XYZ file of C-alpha atoms in Angstrom:
714
model
C 0.073 -0.026 -0.138
C 2.795 2.210 0.873
C 6.256 2.829 1.986
C 6.718 2.548 5.664
C 5.011 4.621 7.847
C 8.089 6.785 9.545
C 7.908 9.148 12.382
C 10.733 11.162 13.414
C 11.318 10.138 17.082
C 12.582 12.487 19.641
C 15.453 11.993 21.965
C 14.932 12.884 25.562
C 17.607 15.172 26.269
C 19.295 14.502 29.715
C 22.776 14.658 31.150
C 24.165 11.624 31.952
C 27.185 11.046 34.668
C 28.336 7.869 33.186
C 32.111 6.791 32.429
C 32.510 5.076 29.026
C 35.584 3.587 27.431
C 37.254 5.667 24.490
C 38.352 4.243 21.280
C 41.500 4.757 19.358
C 40.494 8.282 18.378
C 41.623 11.241 20.592
C 38.946 13.149 22.141
C 37.362 16.069 20.454
C 36.495 19.107 22.102
C 34.733 18.181 25.383
C 31.362 19.413 24.151
C 31.519 17.201 21.315
C 32.196 13.815 22.825
C 28.630 13.249 23.662
C 27.462 10.148 25.801
C 24.480 8.146 24.796
C 22.098 5.139 25.911
C 19.953 3.317 23.244
C 16.441 2.382 24.093
C 13.881 0.440 22.199
C 10.074 1.018 21.526
C 8.121 -1.669 20.082
C 4.867 0.541 20.092
C 2.740 -1.112 17.783
C -0.841 -2.016 17.489
C -3.198 -3.348 14.739
C -7.138 -3.148 14.133
C -7.295 -7.086 14.969
C -5.650 -6.906 18.369
C -3.550 -4.864 20.442
C 0.178 -5.927 21.570
C 2.442 -4.994 24.206
C 4.018 -1.240 24.031
C 7.502 -2.588 25.090
C 9.639 -5.620 24.265
C 9.780 -8.449 26.773
C 12.685 -8.116 29.441
C 15.868 -10.105 27.624
C 14.904 -9.564 24.091
C 17.927 -9.677 22.081
C 18.907 -6.639 19.636
C 21.730 -6.835 16.893
C 23.053 -3.242 16.745
C 25.474 -1.409 14.759
C 26.708 2.215 15.061
C 28.537 3.394 11.709
C 29.863 6.485 10.739
C 27.503 8.400 8.885
C 30.302 9.990 6.492
C 31.213 6.757 4.806
C 28.674 4.156 6.205
C 31.649 1.672 6.619
C 30.010 -1.300 8.365
C 33.372 -2.799 9.275
C 33.878 -0.278 12.099
C 31.022 -0.538 14.279
C 31.413 2.123 16.950
C 29.660 0.229 19.715
C 32.852 -1.964 19.981
C 36.051 -0.906 21.215
C 38.168 -0.743 19.111
C 35.475 -0.204 16.193
C 35.494 -3.489 14.069
C 32.866 -5.577 12.071
C 29.881 -7.270 13.268
C 27.119 -6.268 15.490
C 26.878 -5.886 19.337
C 24.399 -7.716 21.090
C 22.191 -5.748 23.691
C 19.403 -7.111 25.820
C 16.163 -5.213 26.823
C 16.588 -4.008 30.210
C 14.099 -4.933 33.414
C 13.050 -1.319 33.684
C 12.520 -1.012 29.799
C 14.156 2.523 29.954
C 17.286 1.324 28.048
C 19.269 -1.718 26.235
C 21.630 -3.275 28.230
C 25.101 -4.401 27.415
C 26.258 -1.670 25.253
C 29.568 -0.529 27.001
C 31.065 1.589 24.407
C 28.642 4.796 23.965
C 30.577 7.781 23.310
C 30.228 10.066 19.894
C 33.862 11.209 20.237
C 33.076 14.259 17.617
C 31.341 11.695 15.018
C 28.009 11.555 13.621
C 26.791 8.209 13.881
C 24.010 5.961 12.013
C 22.249 3.532 14.382
C 20.684 0.373 13.109
C 19.084 -2.444 14.962
C 17.068 -5.958 14.265
C 15.510 -8.349 16.670
C 13.468 -11.423 16.463
C 11.207 -9.849 19.201
C 12.768 -12.867 21.447
C 15.798 -13.653 23.171
C 17.301 -15.418 20.142
C 20.007 -13.449 18.385
C 19.279 -12.977 14.459
C 21.993 -14.691 12.437
C 23.965 -11.726 10.507
C 25.820 -12.499 7.276
C 28.702 -9.830 6.911
C 29.334 -8.025 3.700
C 32.803 -6.154 3.985
C 32.094 -2.293 4.136
C 28.689 -2.824 2.716
C 25.546 -3.473 4.401
C 25.369 -6.865 6.073
C 22.380 -8.788 5.856
C 20.205 -10.947 8.541
C 19.063 -14.622 7.026
C 15.357 -14.870 7.797
C 13.849 -18.147 7.281
C 10.963 -20.624 8.017
C 12.117 -23.458 10.568
C 9.409 -25.707 9.193
C 6.210 -25.871 7.452
C 4.136 -25.628 10.858
C 5.984 -22.738 12.236
C 5.135 -19.137 10.799
C 8.137 -16.807 10.471
C 9.240 -15.033 13.612
C 8.110 -11.084 13.894
C 11.225 -9.575 12.575
C 11.656 -6.023 13.422
C 14.166 -3.645 12.258
C 15.033 0.276 13.501
C 17.361 3.041 12.454
C 18.416 6.323 13.788
C 20.418 8.210 11.476
C 22.688 11.389 11.770
C 23.259 11.446 15.541
C 25.870 13.576 17.098
C 26.673 14.792 20.603
C 23.708 17.135 20.130
C 21.427 14.170 20.717
C 23.457 13.051 23.823
C 21.293 11.240 26.129
C 18.757 8.638 25.590
C 18.505 7.655 21.736
C 15.374 5.763 21.105
C 15.501 3.306 18.376
C 11.567 2.895 17.030
C 11.071 -0.624 15.472
C 9.170 -1.456 12.887
C 8.014 -4.690 11.270
C 9.772 -6.135 8.280
C 7.154 -8.791 7.182
C 3.780 -8.490 6.051
C 0.649 -9.401 8.440
C -2.410 -11.367 7.143
C -5.652 -11.540 8.958
C -7.489 -14.308 7.775
C -11.365 -14.706 7.358
C -13.263 -17.470 5.774
C -16.974 -17.726 4.390
C -18.917 -19.893 1.999
C -20.732 -18.542 -1.158
C -24.558 -18.190 -0.939
C -24.565 -21.389 -3.298
C -23.444 -23.575 -0.068
C -26.273 -21.937 2.046
C -27.744 -25.393 2.814
C -24.736 -27.200 2.725
C -22.422 -28.156 5.608
C -18.864 -26.678 5.259
C -16.036 -27.318 7.951
C -12.606 -25.771 7.412
C -10.203 -28.238 7.923
C -6.809 -26.339 7.009
C -5.279 -23.496 5.359
C -1.564 -23.554 3.837
C 0.210 -20.874 2.103
C 3.264 -20.454 -0.255
C 5.953 -17.962 0.485
C 9.663 -17.484 -0.150
C 11.695 -20.034 2.085
C 13.900 -17.471 3.357
C 14.916 -13.901 2.925
C 18.085 -11.649 3.136
C 17.169 -8.654 5.130
C 19.411 -5.668 4.427
C 20.606 -3.963 7.762
C 20.796 -0.419 6.348
C 17.568 -0.204 4.406
C 15.250 -2.466 6.395
C 14.192 -4.372 2.950
C 14.786 -7.911 1.678
C 17.272 -8.058 -1.096
C 16.304 -9.514 -4.312
C 17.961 -12.743 -5.847
C 17.455 -14.156 -9.203
C 16.447 -17.575 -7.340
C 13.697 -16.096 -5.267
C 10.404 -18.135 -5.462
C 7.393 -18.519 -3.146
C 7.472 -21.974 -3.329
C 7.899 -22.871 0.362
C 4.628 -24.152 1.795
C 3.566 -23.297 5.278
C 0.575 -24.561 7.125
C -1.105 -21.967 9.059
C -4.206 -23.261 10.511
C -4.979 -27.017 11.327
C -7.908 -26.425 13.703
C -10.073 -28.975 11.389
C -13.652 -27.824 13.387
C -14.392 -24.418 12.275
C -17.823 -24.231 10.726
C -17.937 -21.844 7.949
C -21.162 -19.804 7.380
C -22.120 -17.065 4.560
C -20.596 -14.417 6.692
C -17.060 -13.583 6.926
C -15.675 -14.679 10.048
C -12.304 -14.765 11.557
C -10.057 -18.127 11.154
C -9.451 -19.105 14.554
C -7.139 -21.869 16.246
C -8.557 -22.501 19.473
C -10.295 -19.413 20.018
C -7.260 -17.490 18.583
C -7.245 -15.439 15.606
C -5.042 -16.814 12.750
C -2.906 -13.809 11.767
C 0.471 -15.402 9.993
C 3.211 -13.269 8.767
C 4.641 -13.570 5.404
C 7.531 -12.142 3.394
C 6.839 -8.864 1.402
C 7.231 -9.109 -2.259
C 10.928 -8.867 -3.391
C 10.271 -6.676 -6.506
C 9.013 -3.223 -6.908
C 5.431 -2.404 -8.126
C 6.617 -0.775 -11.146
C 8.856 -3.719 -12.294
C 6.190 -6.362 -11.895
C 5.184 -8.367 -14.854
C 2.994 -11.086 -15.933
C 5.848 -13.634 -15.898
C 6.207 -12.952 -12.385
C 3.448 -14.612 -11.331
C 5.001 -18.154 -10.878
C 7.909 -16.933 -8.770
C 6.382 -14.038 -6.765
C 2.644 -14.551 -5.952
C 1.489 -16.265 -2.746
C -0.795 -19.078 -3.148
C -3.193 -20.282 -0.474
C -4.570 -23.860 -0.380
C -7.740 -24.714 1.645
C -8.906 -28.019 2.517
C -12.418 -28.106 3.562
C -15.081 -30.972 4.038
C -18.203 -29.985 2.241
C -21.179 -31.850 2.511
C -19.279 -34.456 3.991
C -16.260 -34.838 1.423
C -13.063 -33.434 1.941
C -11.944 -30.956 -0.920
C -9.046 -29.102 -1.650
C -9.053 -26.046 -3.366
C -5.801 -23.403 -4.354
C -5.608 -20.176 -5.812
C -2.735 -17.584 -6.521
C -3.124 -14.155 -4.838
C -2.631 -11.854 -7.962
C -3.975 -8.159 -8.811
C -4.086 -6.132 -12.053
C -2.136 -2.997 -12.893
C -1.719 -0.830 -15.953
C 0.478 -2.212 -18.704
C 2.512 1.251 -18.560
C 2.251 5.035 -17.705
C -1.063 6.134 -19.033
C -2.037 2.813 -20.581
C -5.661 1.730 -20.514
C -4.700 -2.135 -20.855
C -4.015 -3.947 -17.652
C -1.910 -6.786 -16.803
C -2.034 -9.569 -14.100
C 0.583 -9.566 -11.726
C 1.496 -10.960 -8.203
C -0.482 -9.210 -5.366
C 2.455 -6.748 -4.123
C 2.501 -7.446 -0.185
C 4.707 -4.816 1.475
C 6.648 -4.728 4.751
C 4.958 -3.355 7.903
C 1.498 -3.415 6.545
C -1.421 -5.723 7.298
C -4.186 -7.135 5.388
C -7.518 -8.483 5.901
C -7.577 -11.709 3.624
C -11.383 -12.804 3.092
C -11.319 -16.387 1.499
C -14.794 -17.404 0.186
C -15.154 -21.056 -0.495
C -17.225 -21.303 -4.193
C -18.382 -24.429 -5.858
C -16.107 -23.914 -8.637
C -13.078 -22.323 -6.909
C -11.823 -20.142 -4.075
C -12.284 -16.377 -4.179
C -9.590 -14.387 -2.346
C -10.526 -10.731 -1.467
C -7.443 -8.697 -0.005
C -8.665 -5.387 1.954
C -5.380 -3.508 2.992
C -5.858 -1.933 6.091
C -4.923 1.379 4.181
C -2.229 2.176 7.025
C 0.946 0.603 8.118
C 1.314 -0.897 12.053
C 1.230 2.409 13.383
C 4.051 3.422 16.031
C 3.056 4.447 19.513
C 3.731 8.502 19.815
C 6.176 9.604 22.403
C 5.967 12.660 24.227
C 7.198 15.659 22.792
C 9.681 18.100 23.932
C 9.384 21.771 22.860
C 12.868 21.694 21.392
C 11.832 18.704 19.151
C 10.483 18.921 15.545
C 8.357 16.107 14.702
C 6.395 15.072 11.425
C 3.431 14.574 13.574
C 2.260 17.334 15.883
C 1.120 17.436 19.741
C -0.833 20.648 20.771
C -2.671 20.698 24.056
C -1.850 17.093 24.487
C -3.598 16.095 21.343
C -1.015 14.247 18.900
C -1.906 14.485 15.117
C -1.127 11.757 12.768
C 1.623 12.543 10.100
C -0.918 11.636 7.021
C -4.345 11.500 6.209
C -6.146 8.364 6.404
C -5.270 6.120 3.600
C -2.250 7.937 2.262
C 0.651 6.396 1.176
C 2.932 9.373 1.688
C 3.666 11.151 4.880
C 5.488 14.241 3.286
C 3.194 15.805 0.412
C 5.975 18.255 -0.379
C 8.598 15.464 -1.112
C 7.585 15.559 -4.967
C 4.706 15.920 -7.016
C 4.084 12.068 -6.935
C 4.521 12.077 -3.171
C 1.605 14.961 -3.206
C -0.643 12.914 -4.981
C -0.062 9.903 -2.495
C -0.466 12.122 0.491
C -4.089 12.871 -0.296
C -5.610 9.503 1.387
C -9.210 8.424 0.818
C -12.234 10.577 0.983
C -15.226 9.398 3.232
C -18.962 10.140 3.576
C -19.947 11.203 7.136
C -20.712 8.227 9.190
C -19.426 5.725 6.528
C -16.132 3.957 6.796
C -15.752 3.102 3.122
C -12.861 4.624 1.400
C -13.209 6.413 -2.000
C -10.820 7.524 -4.387
C -11.130 9.023 -8.142
C -9.606 6.508 -10.992
C -5.935 7.977 -11.666
C -4.702 9.292 -14.982
C -1.137 9.670 -15.929
C 0.282 13.062 -17.167
C 4.338 13.965 -17.436
C 4.813 10.515 -15.619
C 2.578 11.590 -12.481
C -0.351 9.320 -11.365
C -2.834 11.834 -10.353
C -6.635 11.843 -9.519
C -8.204 14.488 -11.957
C -9.938 17.393 -10.745
C -12.213 19.477 -12.888
C -12.584 22.744 -10.879
C -16.580 23.166 -10.368
C -17.155 21.366 -13.703
C -18.230 18.037 -12.134
C -16.828 15.974 -15.290
C -17.219 12.208 -14.945
C -13.660 11.472 -14.898
C -13.710 12.721 -11.437
C -16.186 10.561 -9.943
C -15.631 8.653 -6.580
C -15.542 4.909 -6.591
C -15.109 2.773 -3.600
C -11.839 1.333 -2.727
C -13.028 -2.085 -1.798
C -12.080 -5.178 -3.927
C -14.776 -6.617 -6.059
C -16.528 -3.243 -5.997
C -14.115 -1.004 -7.491
C -16.443 -0.172 -10.415
C -19.400 0.798 -8.500
C -21.038 4.003 -9.982
C -22.466 6.561 -7.582
C -25.769 6.144 -6.660
C -29.015 8.080 -5.415
C -30.603 4.779 -3.943
C -29.625 4.777 0.010
C -31.837 2.112 1.537
C -29.188 -0.593 1.492
C -25.871 1.276 1.919
C -22.592 -0.165 3.824
C -21.397 1.521 6.696
C -18.055 -0.463 6.658
C -15.867 -2.562 4.570
C -17.031 -5.601 6.116
C -20.641 -5.377 5.597
C -22.110 -8.080 3.198
C -25.097 -7.706 0.822
C -24.761 -3.834 1.245
C -23.942 -1.541 -1.584
C -20.528 0.436 -1.510
C -21.600 3.086 -3.859
C -21.045 6.672 -3.101
C -24.471 8.062 -2.102
C -25.411 11.470 -3.385
C -28.703 13.725 -3.867
C -29.882 14.161 -0.087
C -28.451 16.287 2.631
C -29.190 13.904 5.357
C -28.514 10.363 6.177
C -30.776 7.739 7.479
C -30.579 7.750 11.196
C -28.260 4.916 11.546
C -25.424 6.060 9.193
C -25.657 9.762 10.799
C -25.031 8.462 14.106
C -22.510 5.525 13.099
C -19.246 7.497 14.222
C -20.875 8.311 17.549
C -18.520 5.317 19.067
C -14.788 5.620 18.508
C -14.713 1.898 17.777
C -16.859 2.455 14.717
C -14.715 5.310 13.060
C -12.459 4.421 10.120
C -9.134 5.248 11.940
C -6.963 2.357 13.076
C -6.889 1.322 16.638
C -5.194 3.657 19.157
C -6.488 6.554 16.740
C -9.823 8.500 16.237
C -11.337 11.166 14.349
C -10.580 14.670 16.043
C -13.570 16.618 17.640
C -14.097 20.181 16.778
C -12.575 21.521 19.884
C -9.593 19.657 18.982
C -9.300 21.216 15.510
C -9.628 24.635 17.199
C -6.204 23.944 18.908
C -4.468 24.275 15.449
C -6.921 26.260 13.147
C -7.834 29.844 13.301
C -10.809 30.578 15.288
C -13.026 32.170 12.857
C -13.060 33.002 8.800
C -11.855 36.448 9.611
C -8.758 35.398 11.713
C -7.696 32.788 8.940
C -8.379 34.803 6.016
C -5.120 33.641 4.205
C -6.456 34.664 0.879
C -7.050 38.231 2.074
C -10.459 38.346 0.700
C -12.102 39.631 3.608
C -9.083 42.245 4.030
C -8.618 42.819 0.401
C -7.747 46.428 1.093
C -4.792 45.642 3.504
C -1.098 44.415 3.582
C -1.652 43.252 7.372
C -4.516 42.688 9.597
C -5.060 41.942 13.269
C -7.918 39.968 14.583
C -8.809 38.840 18.224
C -10.752 35.941 19.215
C -12.147 35.034 22.762
C -12.906 31.644 24.094
C -10.394 30.576 21.606
C -9.101 27.542 21.470
C -11.385 27.116 24.520
C -13.524 28.940 27.036
C -11.783 31.548 28.874
C -8.639 31.805 26.366
C -8.138 34.471 24.157
C -6.204 34.381 20.938
C -4.477 37.107 18.683
C -3.929 36.625 15.129
C -1.780 38.711 12.434
C -2.390 38.192 8.847
C 0.454 39.286 6.453
C 0.384 39.724 2.578
C 3.415 37.843 0.841
C 3.934 41.276 -1.021
C 4.379 43.341 2.386
C 7.688 41.709 2.855
C 8.476 38.704 0.750
C 11.749 38.262 2.376
C 9.616 37.552 5.692
C 6.595 35.478 4.529
C 7.511 31.969 3.739
C 6.016 29.748 0.980
C 4.120 30.829 -2.025
C 1.249 32.592 -0.251
C 0.168 35.072 2.514
C 0.636 33.844 6.010
C -1.369 33.873 9.380
C 0.307 34.181 12.511
C -1.243 33.520 15.975
C -0.675 33.559 19.673
C -3.043 30.977 21.206
C -3.949 31.113 24.934
C -2.218 34.447 25.172
C -1.185 35.811 28.824
C -1.281 32.064 30.066
C 1.499 29.417 31.237
C 0.121 27.391 28.142
C 0.495 30.148 25.385
C 2.016 29.012 22.047
C 2.568 30.614 18.704
C 1.135 29.181 15.403
C 2.045 29.970 11.574
C -0.127 28.973 8.763
C 1.199 29.083 5.206
C 0.740 27.569 2.085
C 3.836 25.371 0.083
C 3.523 24.231 -3.300
C 4.850 21.007 -4.411
C 6.359 21.291 -8.076
C 7.360 23.893 -10.282
C 3.962 25.691 -10.943
C 3.507 29.081 -9.553
C 0.740 29.878 -7.235
C -2.133 31.969 -8.847
C -4.602 34.302 -7.160
C -7.825 33.762 -8.803
C -8.788 30.421 -10.668
C -11.768 32.123 -12.042
C -9.354 33.891 -14.699
C -7.668 30.899 -15.825
C -8.709 28.416 -18.355
C -10.711 25.187 -17.889
C -7.724 23.227 -19.316
C -5.683 24.168 -16.312
C -8.383 22.492 -13.953
C -8.500 19.566 -16.366
C -4.874 18.738 -15.878
C -5.072 17.937 -12.384
C -1.742 18.314 -11.720
C -0.918 22.110 -12.149
C -1.659 23.395 -8.361
C -0.253 20.968 -5.708
C -0.507 23.035 -2.580
C -0.143 22.228 1.023
C -1.151 23.757 4.130
C 1.855 23.774 6.648
C 0.894 24.524 10.111
C 3.820 25.345 12.439
C 4.178 25.517 16.448
C 6.617 27.618 18.388
C 7.117 27.739 22.165
C 5.773 30.975 24.143
C 5.177 32.040 27.608
C 2.811 33.838 29.608
C 4.596 37.228 28.667
C 4.519 36.569 25.009
C 3.158 39.236 22.707
C 2.147 39.221 19.092
C 1.404 42.600 17.479
C 1.664 44.176 13.975
C 4.890 45.670 15.023
C 6.582 42.676 16.335
C 5.085 39.868 14.401
C 8.628 39.482 12.601
C 10.333 38.837 15.658
C 7.760 37.499 18.059
C 8.982 33.883 17.609
C 11.831 32.207 15.641
C 9.409 31.502 12.753
C 12.231 29.565 11.041
C 12.426 27.119 13.639
C 9.310 25.262 14.459
C 8.759 23.419 17.339
C 6.522 20.825 15.517
C 4.813 21.066 12.132
C 1.793 19.242 10.488
C 1.328 19.350 6.528
C -2.101 19.139 5.188
C -2.705 18.335 1.395
C -5.105 20.637 -0.121
C -6.369 17.759 -2.161
C -10.346 19.031 -2.552
C -13.394 17.193 -1.702
C -16.083 15.379 -3.527
C -19.050 17.616 -3.919
C -22.264 15.675 -3.466
C -25.860 16.421 -4.414
C -28.223 16.512 -7.606
C -26.418 18.895 -9.482
C -28.800 18.753 -12.529
C -27.526 20.897 -15.549
C -24.366 22.331 -13.777
C -22.947 18.783 -14.741
C -21.242 18.138 -18.143
C -24.022 16.998 -20.370
C -26.669 17.638 -17.716
C -25.164 14.728 -15.349
C -26.000 14.175 -11.933
C -23.131 12.440 -10.622
C -20.790 13.908 -7.550
C -17.137 14.759 -8.408
C -14.017 15.812 -6.840
C -13.613 19.697 -7.348
C -10.825 22.059 -6.843
C -7.896 19.596 -5.754
C -4.695 21.757 -5.116
C -6.863 25.149 -3.750
C -9.404 23.719 -1.482
C -9.703 20.865 0.832
C -12.209 19.634 3.734
C -11.539 17.712 6.616
C -13.953 15.820 8.869
C -14.440 16.102 12.486
C -16.441 13.771 14.880
C -18.709 16.449 15.823
C -22.094 17.047 14.720
C -24.341 20.037 14.389
C -27.947 18.938 13.861
C -28.337 17.282 10.677
C -24.837 18.707 9.629
C -21.262 18.241 10.890
C -18.232 20.280 11.730
C -15.256 20.569 9.136
C -12.438 22.329 8.819
C -12.197 23.970 5.544
C -9.045 25.657 3.840
C -9.359 27.523 0.737
C -6.787 30.453 -0.526
C -7.948 31.064 -4.045
C -11.248 32.019 -5.912
C -14.025 34.155 -4.622
C -14.496 35.401 -0.871
C -16.767 32.645 -0.187
C -15.142 30.239 2.270
C -11.871 31.445 0.838
C -10.068 30.932 4.189
C -8.901 28.555 6.833
C -11.876 28.037 9.215
C -14.151 25.850 11.028
C -17.460 25.308 8.874
C -20.543 24.302 11.038
C -22.979 22.974 8.286
C -20.984 20.318 6.265
C -23.361 18.335 4.294
C -22.871 14.774 5.184
C -22.846 13.297 1.715
C -19.861 15.288 0.808
C -16.886 13.330 0.720
C -14.033 14.664 2.702
C -10.604 13.881 3.920
C -9.548 12.461 7.501
C -6.649 13.154 9.607
C -6.786 11.115 12.728
C -5.245 11.962 16.561
C -3.634 9.696 18.754
C -5.872 7.914 21.415
C -4.480 4.831 23.177
C -7.806 3.984 24.542
C -9.552 3.870 21.124
C -10.556 0.526 20.093
């Protein structure tokens, strides 16, 4: 689904009084010596079941610290003298650090740390490779034992400035499968008992210590058979049910695919496809059924012709695998969880910059729900991959726009306010990808696992039937992964301007000014006061960052909990920002790739004595050094409703509009038969061309989701 979800993890800065050994290099100036301790964070959880947040006492880690300047693995600076091979550390009793690391000084160097663990006390077999990165040999022990959960971590470019406890965040290198089984309705009156399930996988793998990826060999084949279920007594029904061994869910791990998606061909099916074999007793007769797990993809960029290729399982991802037993064959539906195994967030210090953001005790995910990129400014393709999926309020069905390709970039076409058919939403549910939007709402699915329901995008009416309208009232029913949930409108107020006047980043409401000042009471909560200063880019181009005007704020002013915020727009790609899309040709919208913009929200420390005025706005905070930052791609939204003749050719379908210049994000808060959202718009007419809380969102609109951390969320 995406590359591994990566968080920049803080180092807790402490002063350590530790005597450490020295190596053969003379000490640098005293301040650059820097003593460190290493600690671990497992911090993972899944939708299927929660896991421990720390590794067990005695867990073995194979560790490297190499010079960041040359990446020479023959010199591991956790040894004295530095030499080849890993150092083995053990999880301490207190879980505060990793034991048995006796040499722990920077001595003026910048170090890259790499580590691997089997999540047990057993050491990983590591094969040296000279100065280049060694590999870890991972293999199946026998055909009845699933792979051990191998985890890998890196922490690069650490120097004496990071002295203290350096936390290594471990991510899974394998893919996790959550198995479900059901029988087709043609077997409704026939007894079906599940006897066993086996799958084929690569028999072994070489995990690269520097990349955390499995190296590809020309001899690699998924031809090793592993039995993952042998219960023999599970009764199969027409509803998808979890496969269980003695009441424990069957969740095997397998190797991720060894080839990149863009390099997959039909000829790879034999070598790189996972196969599933199910043995079941059907109507008293024992039967074996086998199927390969494949998917389809375009023959080439921009091609309408598709090819069948192996399903590309990725590391650090989990997948729901629904096995349907039919009379003729097996049908296997893969439903990606749409997110990685997400790491536990850590507490943030005011001198740390993180890709997620914590304000008022609320931690925001570093990406939109379903996004395959957490950095929308990395590249134009990364921006496209950062949008995630669109959701209707009260429905956990992810919707997407069928991609086109232009200049080598895969993008979701958007058409301004023209509502062309190519911008219609479709459900990202295998087997339902071609479901047209519908006006019939009597049998709508609320979640991915619903059976005999319609996954179509519903439009035409402003209100849901009552059960859908309240479905997100319970956190466990929301689409965010376990440990996360939808933000409330009050939580969004912590990082969003209080009013449209305060968040007038387009200067449509202050069009005759170069700078404006707004105050807001009861912001972000009752009894608090905030001050906002808007600055036009032309007022002082050297001061205003990005490609847009900017808004600065002092929230909770004159309190011990005060903090500064800044909002500005940055653009991914080389297209210039435009002031009014109504003055541009329709073709600009049709391209769908010309305006890839991002709302960047930055936080800065403040005190009860901090001020923000028109006179001191340039120096009130160290604006070039944010404490934390969150980037919200301005990825449009799906405007719903029966638009009649407004549509191309008089059609009535919904469509993605204004991608790049406007976006709408859901909150969990409702307002009568409407809902609260956060809207951001910086071009076009005055209407809603601000960053603001909106109170009357139509629930059939398709909006984006940015989850917040909640360790108690089921």
